[in-house]
Short mmCIF file of C-alpha atoms and ligand atoms in Angstrom, two decimals:
data_model
loop_
_atom_site.label_atom_id
_atom_site.label_comp_id
_atom_site.label_asym_id
_atom_site.label_seq_id
_atom_site.Cartn_x
_atom_site.Cartn_y
_atom_site.Cartn_z
CA MET Y 553 -123.29 -162.58 62.74
CA LEU Y 554 -126.72 -162.76 62.64
CA ILE Y 555 -128.27 -158.94 61.32
CA ARG Y 556 -132.25 -158.40 60.79
CA VAL Y 557 -133.52 -155.55 58.58
CA LEU Y 558 -136.48 -153.86 60.58
CA GLY Y 559 -136.56 -150.73 58.68
CA SER Y 560 -135.45 -149.89 55.22
CA GLY Y 561 -137.32 -146.72 54.69
CA ALA Y 562 -135.51 -142.59 54.79
CA GLY Y 563 -137.35 -141.11 57.27
CA GLY Y 564 -141.72 -140.67 56.69
CA GLY Y 565 -140.87 -144.22 55.21
CA PHE Y 566 -142.88 -145.61 52.47
CA PRO Y 567 -145.44 -144.41 51.44
CA GLN Y 568 -145.41 -141.20 53.07
CA TRP Y 569 -148.54 -140.45 54.86
CA ASN Y 570 -148.65 -136.73 52.88
CA CYS Y 571 -147.25 -138.10 50.18
CA ASN Y 572 -148.64 -138.60 46.61
CA CYS Y 573 -144.91 -139.12 44.82
CA GLN Y 574 -145.69 -141.04 41.77
CA ASN Y 575 -144.14 -143.75 44.48
CA CYS Y 576 -146.45 -143.99 47.06
CA LEU Y 577 -149.61 -142.69 45.04
CA ARG Y 578 -149.33 -146.09 42.75
CA LEU Y 579 -147.75 -148.22 46.46
CA ARG Y 580 -150.94 -147.06 47.90
CA ARG Y 581 -153.44 -148.63 44.40
CA GLY Y 582 -151.52 -151.20 43.92
CA GLU Y 583 -150.08 -150.86 40.89
CA ILE Y 584 -146.02 -151.00 41.79
CA SER Y 585 -144.18 -153.80 42.06
CA ALA Y 586 -142.74 -152.75 45.42
CA ARG Y 587 -143.06 -153.07 48.95
CA PRO Y 588 -144.18 -150.70 52.04
CA ARG Y 589 -140.99 -149.76 54.23
CA THR Y 590 -140.94 -149.03 57.52
CA GLN Y 591 -138.80 -145.92 59.46
CA SER Y 592 -134.56 -147.10 59.14
CA SER Y 593 -133.35 -149.24 61.87
CA ILE Y 594 -130.99 -152.88 62.42
CA ALA Y 595 -131.11 -155.04 64.60
CA VAL Y 596 -127.30 -158.25 65.32
CA SER Y 597 -127.11 -161.05 66.93
CA THR Y 598 -123.77 -163.92 67.45
CA ASP Y 599 -126.49 -166.08 69.18
CA GLY Y 600 -130.08 -164.91 68.66
CA ASN Y 601 -131.34 -164.73 71.96
CA ASP Y 602 -129.53 -161.08 72.95
CA TRP Y 603 -129.14 -158.01 70.21
CA VAL Y 604 -128.42 -154.96 69.29
CA LEU Y 605 -129.83 -152.08 68.34
CA PHE Y 606 -128.84 -149.95 66.03
CA ASN Y 607 -131.07 -146.30 66.07
CA ALA Y 608 -135.08 -146.48 67.47
CA SER Y 609 -136.81 -146.06 64.84
CA PRO Y 610 -140.45 -143.90 65.15
CA ASP Y 611 -142.10 -146.86 64.01
CA ILE Y 612 -140.67 -149.59 66.98
CA ARG Y 613 -143.15 -150.96 67.75
CA PHE Y 614 -144.64 -152.43 64.20
CA GLN Y 615 -141.18 -153.17 63.93
CA LEU Y 616 -140.11 -155.92 67.22
CA GLU Y 617 -144.05 -157.40 66.59
CA ALA Y 618 -142.82 -158.51 63.06
CA ASN Y 619 -140.02 -159.66 64.38
CA PRO Y 620 -140.14 -162.52 66.73
CA PRO Y 621 -136.91 -162.83 67.83
CA LEU Y 622 -137.10 -159.10 69.65
CA GLN Y 623 -140.07 -160.28 71.38
CA PRO Y 624 -139.82 -160.63 75.36
CA ARG Y 625 -139.41 -164.61 76.15
CA HIS Y 626 -138.67 -165.13 80.06
CA GLY Y 627 -140.87 -163.73 83.18
CA VAL Y 628 -143.80 -160.75 82.53
CA ARG Y 629 -141.43 -157.92 81.81
CA ASP Y 630 -138.48 -158.50 79.12
CA THR Y 631 -136.52 -157.44 75.61
CA PRO Y 632 -133.66 -159.63 74.04
CA ILE Y 633 -132.71 -156.80 73.14
CA ARG Y 634 -129.40 -155.61 74.89
CA ALA Y 635 -128.53 -151.97 73.52
CA ILE Y 636 -129.23 -149.37 71.27
CA VAL Y 637 -126.67 -147.74 69.28
CA LEU Y 638 -127.94 -144.64 67.67
CA ILE Y 639 -125.46 -143.49 63.79
CA ASP Y 640 -127.19 -139.80 65.15
CA ALA Y 641 -129.99 -137.63 65.84
CA GLN Y 642 -132.09 -137.54 63.37
CA ILE Y 643 -135.98 -137.72 64.24
CA ASP Y 644 -135.71 -141.23 62.16
CA HIS Y 645 -133.23 -142.88 64.41
CA THR Y 646 -133.99 -141.84 67.83
CA ALA Y 647 -138.02 -140.76 68.47
CA GLY Y 648 -138.64 -144.38 69.10
CA LEU Y 649 -136.42 -144.47 72.36
CA LEU Y 650 -139.60 -142.68 73.44
CA PHE Y 651 -141.90 -145.83 73.05
CA LEU Y 652 -139.09 -148.21 74.59
CA ARG Y 653 -140.50 -146.00 77.91
CA GLU Y 654 -141.81 -149.52 78.97
CA SER Y 655 -138.28 -150.96 80.13
CA THR Y 656 -138.27 -151.89 83.08
CA ARG Y 657 -134.61 -151.34 83.55
CA PRO Y 658 -132.47 -147.81 81.90
CA LEU Y 659 -131.62 -148.09 78.62
CA GLN Y 660 -128.51 -148.94 77.66
CA VAL Y 661 -127.90 -145.60 74.98
CA TYR Y 662 -124.87 -145.94 73.05
CA CYS Y 663 -124.19 -142.19 70.71
CA SER Y 664 -121.28 -140.33 70.29
CA GLU Y 665 -120.56 -136.92 72.14
CA PRO Y 666 -122.00 -134.71 69.63
CA VAL Y 667 -125.80 -137.09 69.33
CA TYR Y 668 -125.41 -136.97 73.04
CA GLN Y 669 -125.40 -133.19 73.14
CA ASP Y 670 -128.31 -133.05 70.39
CA LEU Y 671 -131.35 -135.68 72.28
CA THR Y 672 -129.99 -133.98 75.60
CA THR Y 673 -130.73 -130.52 74.12
CA GLY Y 674 -132.98 -130.17 70.27
CA PHE Y 675 -134.66 -132.63 70.72
CA PRO Y 676 -134.17 -133.40 74.86
CA VAL Y 677 -135.56 -137.76 74.01
CA LEU Y 678 -133.37 -138.60 77.34
CA ASN Y 679 -134.33 -136.55 78.65
CA LEU Y 680 -137.83 -136.99 78.27
CA LEU Y 681 -136.64 -140.56 79.44
CA GLU Y 682 -135.55 -139.88 82.82
CA HIS Y 683 -139.63 -139.52 84.65
CA TYR Y 684 -139.52 -143.30 82.66
CA CYS Y 685 -136.60 -146.65 82.53
CA GLY Y 686 -134.05 -143.88 82.40
CA VAL Y 687 -131.26 -143.59 80.53
CA GLU Y 688 -127.15 -145.22 80.49
CA PRO Y 689 -125.44 -143.18 78.19
CA HIS Y 690 -122.61 -144.79 76.27
CA ARG Y 691 -119.83 -142.44 74.56
CA ILE Y 692 -118.81 -144.14 71.62
CA PRO Y 693 -115.28 -143.31 70.70
CA LEU Y 694 -114.25 -142.03 67.47
CA ASP Y 695 -110.60 -142.64 67.49
CA GLY Y 696 -110.54 -145.96 65.87
CA GLY Y 697 -111.42 -147.38 69.46
CA ALA Y 698 -113.14 -151.24 69.62
CA PHE Y 699 -115.86 -150.98 72.23
CA THR Y 700 -117.64 -154.15 73.70
CA ILE Y 701 -120.58 -154.33 74.97
CA PRO Y 702 -122.08 -155.60 78.38
CA GLY Y 703 -124.70 -158.83 76.98
CA ILE Y 704 -123.36 -158.66 73.81
CA ALA Y 705 -120.45 -161.42 73.39
CA ASP Y 706 -118.66 -161.50 70.50
CA LEU Y 707 -119.25 -158.56 69.25
CA ARG Y 708 -116.69 -155.53 68.58
CA PHE Y 709 -118.00 -152.32 67.75
CA VAL Y 710 -115.96 -150.00 65.82
CA GLY Y 711 -117.05 -146.14 65.01
CA HIS Y 712 -116.60 -143.66 62.97
CA ALA Y 713 -117.22 -139.73 61.70
CA LEU Y 714 -118.60 -139.29 58.45
CA LYS Y 715 -119.56 -136.21 55.96
CA SER Y 716 -123.53 -136.45 56.47
CA LYS Y 717 -125.86 -133.42 58.65
CA ALA Y 718 -127.27 -133.42 61.56
CA PRO Y 719 -130.33 -132.51 62.19
CA PRO Y 720 -132.51 -129.45 62.02
CA TYR Y 721 -132.90 -128.69 65.14
CA SER Y 722 -128.89 -129.44 66.24
CA PRO Y 723 -126.95 -126.19 66.15
CA HIS Y 724 -124.33 -128.28 64.24
CA ARG Y 725 -126.91 -128.36 61.26
CA HIS Y 726 -124.97 -125.62 59.61
CA ALA Y 727 -121.67 -126.53 61.22
CA PRO Y 728 -120.81 -129.30 61.26
CA HIS Y 729 -118.76 -131.39 64.07
CA PRO Y 730 -117.54 -134.82 64.03
CA GLY Y 731 -119.73 -137.42 65.34
CA ASP Y 732 -122.75 -135.91 64.32
CA ASN Y 733 -122.81 -139.14 62.10
CA ILE Y 734 -121.33 -141.99 62.76
CA GLY Y 735 -120.90 -145.01 60.17
CA VAL Y 736 -120.01 -148.29 62.78
CA LEU Y 737 -118.49 -152.05 61.63
CA VAL Y 738 -119.88 -154.48 63.42
CA GLU Y 739 -117.29 -157.31 63.62
CA GLN Y 740 -117.70 -160.73 65.01
CA PRO Y 741 -114.60 -162.46 67.04
CA SER Y 742 -114.46 -165.55 66.50
CA SER Y 743 -115.16 -165.91 63.02
CA GLY Y 744 -114.14 -162.04 61.87
CA LYS Y 745 -116.68 -161.86 59.18
CA LYS Y 746 -117.46 -157.73 59.64
CA LEU Y 747 -120.11 -155.86 58.58
CA TYR Y 748 -120.20 -151.60 58.11
CA TYR Y 749 -123.23 -150.04 58.91
CA ALA Y 750 -124.02 -146.11 57.07
CA PRO Y 751 -127.44 -145.31 56.37
CA GLY Y 752 -126.01 -141.12 56.16
CA LEU Y 753 -123.07 -141.46 54.01
CA GLY Y 754 -123.08 -138.00 52.34
CA GLU Y 755 -119.20 -137.93 50.91
CA ILE Y 756 -116.77 -141.45 50.79
CA GLU Y 757 -113.62 -140.23 52.94
CA PRO Y 758 -110.43 -142.46 53.05
CA GLN Y 759 -112.01 -143.74 55.97
CA VAL Y 760 -115.57 -145.22 54.99
CA LEU Y 761 -113.75 -146.35 52.23
CA ALA Y 762 -111.30 -148.26 54.34
CA ALA Y 763 -113.90 -149.68 55.97
CA MET Y 764 -115.86 -150.82 53.24
CA HIS Y 765 -112.72 -152.88 52.09
CA GLU Y 766 -112.55 -154.55 55.07
CA ALA Y 767 -116.26 -156.16 55.52
CA ASP Y 768 -117.66 -159.37 54.61
CA CYS Y 769 -121.18 -156.88 54.30
CA VAL Y 770 -121.46 -153.33 52.81
CA LEU Y 771 -124.76 -151.37 54.09
CA VAL Y 772 -125.26 -148.48 53.39
CA ASP Y 773 -126.59 -144.85 52.65
CA GLY Y 774 -129.36 -145.94 49.31
CA THR Y 775 -132.51 -142.74 50.67
CA PHE Y 776 -131.94 -141.47 47.18
CA TRP Y 777 -131.15 -141.96 43.40
CA SER Y 778 -130.41 -138.53 42.44
CA GLU Y 779 -129.03 -135.53 43.70
CA ASP Y 780 -132.38 -133.42 41.64
CA GLU Y 781 -134.56 -135.78 43.18
CA MET Y 782 -136.08 -134.08 45.85
CA ALA Y 783 -137.76 -131.70 43.07
CA LYS Y 784 -140.46 -134.54 42.10
CA VAL Y 785 -142.13 -133.66 45.59
CA GLY Y 786 -141.24 -130.38 45.04
CA SER Y 787 -138.37 -129.30 47.22
CA PRO Y 788 -135.59 -127.57 46.50
CA LYS Y 789 -133.14 -129.91 48.79
CA ARG Y 790 -130.54 -131.52 47.47
CA ALA Y 791 -129.21 -134.21 48.16
CA ARG Y 792 -125.17 -133.96 49.17
CA GLU Y 793 -126.58 -130.91 50.39
CA ILE Y 794 -128.49 -133.05 52.85
CA GLY Y 795 -125.95 -136.14 53.64
CA HIS Y 796 -126.67 -138.55 50.67
CA LEU Y 797 -125.12 -139.18 48.46
CA PRO Y 798 -127.24 -140.55 45.16
CA GLN Y 799 -126.48 -143.56 43.99
CA SER Y 800 -126.26 -142.24 40.36
CA GLY Y 801 -124.02 -139.91 38.40
CA PRO Y 802 -119.84 -139.28 38.86
CA GLY Y 803 -118.49 -140.33 42.52
CA GLY Y 804 -122.33 -142.11 43.01
CA MET Y 805 -122.46 -144.61 45.32
CA ILE Y 806 -122.68 -147.09 42.50
CA GLU Y 807 -119.27 -146.22 41.45
CA VAL Y 808 -117.75 -146.42 44.83
CA LEU Y 809 -119.43 -150.09 45.33
CA GLY Y 810 -117.71 -151.01 41.92
CA GLN Y 811 -114.75 -150.42 44.01
CA ILE Y 812 -114.63 -152.92 46.95
CA PRO Y 813 -114.63 -156.82 45.67
CA PRO Y 814 -116.73 -158.32 44.07
CA LEU Y 815 -117.63 -161.22 47.05
CA THR Y 816 -118.63 -158.09 49.27
CA ARG Y 817 -122.26 -157.70 50.17
CA LYS Y 818 -123.17 -154.41 49.09
CA ILE Y 819 -126.71 -153.44 49.39
CA LEU Y 820 -128.29 -150.46 50.58
CA ILE Y 821 -130.73 -148.89 53.17
CA HIS Y 822 -133.10 -145.98 53.97
CA ILE Y 823 -134.27 -145.54 50.40
CA ASN Y 824 -136.29 -142.36 50.68
CA ASN Y 825 -140.37 -143.04 49.79
CA THR Y 826 -138.61 -141.06 46.24
CA ASN Y 827 -136.22 -143.06 45.40
CA PRO Y 828 -136.90 -145.05 42.09
CA ILE Y 829 -135.06 -148.28 42.65
CA LEU Y 830 -138.25 -148.70 45.43
CA ASP Y 831 -140.27 -149.70 41.88
CA GLU Y 832 -139.21 -153.55 41.43
CA ASP Y 833 -139.32 -153.71 37.11
CA SER Y 834 -137.21 -150.42 37.44
CA PRO Y 835 -135.18 -150.16 34.77
CA GLU Y 836 -133.00 -148.40 37.55
CA ARG Y 837 -133.37 -150.99 39.99
CA GLN Y 838 -132.31 -152.98 36.99
CA ARG Y 839 -129.29 -150.90 37.02
CA LEU Y 840 -128.19 -151.97 40.70
CA ALA Y 841 -129.32 -155.84 39.72
CA ALA Y 842 -126.50 -155.68 37.14
CA ALA Y 843 -123.83 -154.08 39.44
CA GLY Y 844 -124.22 -156.54 41.91
CA ILE Y 845 -126.28 -154.11 44.13
CA GLU Y 846 -129.21 -155.36 47.07
CA VAL Y 847 -132.19 -153.05 48.47
CA ALA Y 848 -132.91 -153.92 51.62
CA TYR Y 849 -136.74 -154.64 52.73
CA ASP Y 850 -138.04 -154.32 55.99
CA GLY Y 851 -137.96 -157.95 57.08
CA MET Y 852 -134.21 -159.17 55.62
CA GLU Y 853 -132.22 -161.60 57.02
CA ILE Y 854 -128.53 -160.99 56.59
CA VAL Y 855 -126.59 -164.30 58.52
CA LEU Y 856 -122.17 -163.06 58.35
C1 MLT Q 1286 -132.74 -137.86 56.94
O1 MLT Q 1286 -131.38 -138.71 56.74
O2 MLT Q 1286 -131.90 -137.38 56.27
C2 MLT Q 1286 -133.70 -138.58 57.62
O3 MLT Q 1286 -134.02 -139.24 57.16
C3 MLT Q 1286 -134.83 -137.10 57.45
C4 MLT Q 1286 -135.66 -136.29 59.06
O4 MLT Q 1286 -135.91 -137.68 59.01
O5 MLT Q 1286 -136.22 -135.76 58.54
MN1 MN Q 1287 -133.04 -140.95 57.32
ZN1 ZN Q 1288 -143.45 -140.14 48.33
#
């Protein structure tokens, strides 16, 4: 299985346009060992020819230009992107659909029922696209059943509901529904290799831990280091409150990943620009390294 990290940042990316936090400021000044990051998305393939996109970030144009395997090959209009799987309806994961409107075929969009509802009401991007390329929506089952995607050979997908957060424009923002956010286990039957992808993860429920144990690689929520990190930028929002389990502290992601077998690759993704782990020289980054936890970067290639 081939996995390409198209964007490893959280909403806003790194640096964020209006942010003057120590990370964003020092990155602009060239005073930090850190890489800029576009917003959250990965692509998965088995043969390098046909790809499934997970999430469509507002930075998608730059991401596709930066990743040659995702560029057109045959004829005047072409794309190796066969489908788009959405793990939630947040702007950083869905606004990029607008920039795929030139598609010559309807976009094949796989999402849960609540995400479909949000994308046809609060943020009606799927309706808008009807005036361009159109969309063929496919519901992701959340009952443990696997689904496959036409045109994507040798991959099967199992989605499950997660405790995280629906977007601010969702009627579910303060009334969570199963499927507002999902995690996906991606399996390549011929090799038995499995990826667990959950970039927005607020709470570790038993099915999450089970999926992490099953996987050869976990690519999970790395948004915040600490529960009150947003205070640095004047926001009272707490990490868990907005659906992101922080890395540090009791029950945090470092502790959780410590329970996963040592040979499993553990990689954080969807890193917020305020997170100290973006600084490669920081003590927080050293703590991750000591715990065997990697930090995804744009352009990272993972082969399972
Ligand atoms: C989140 O996952 O909480 C988002 O990154 C928020 C956003 O995109 O504004
Ligand atoms: Mn996000
Ligand atoms: Zn910042």
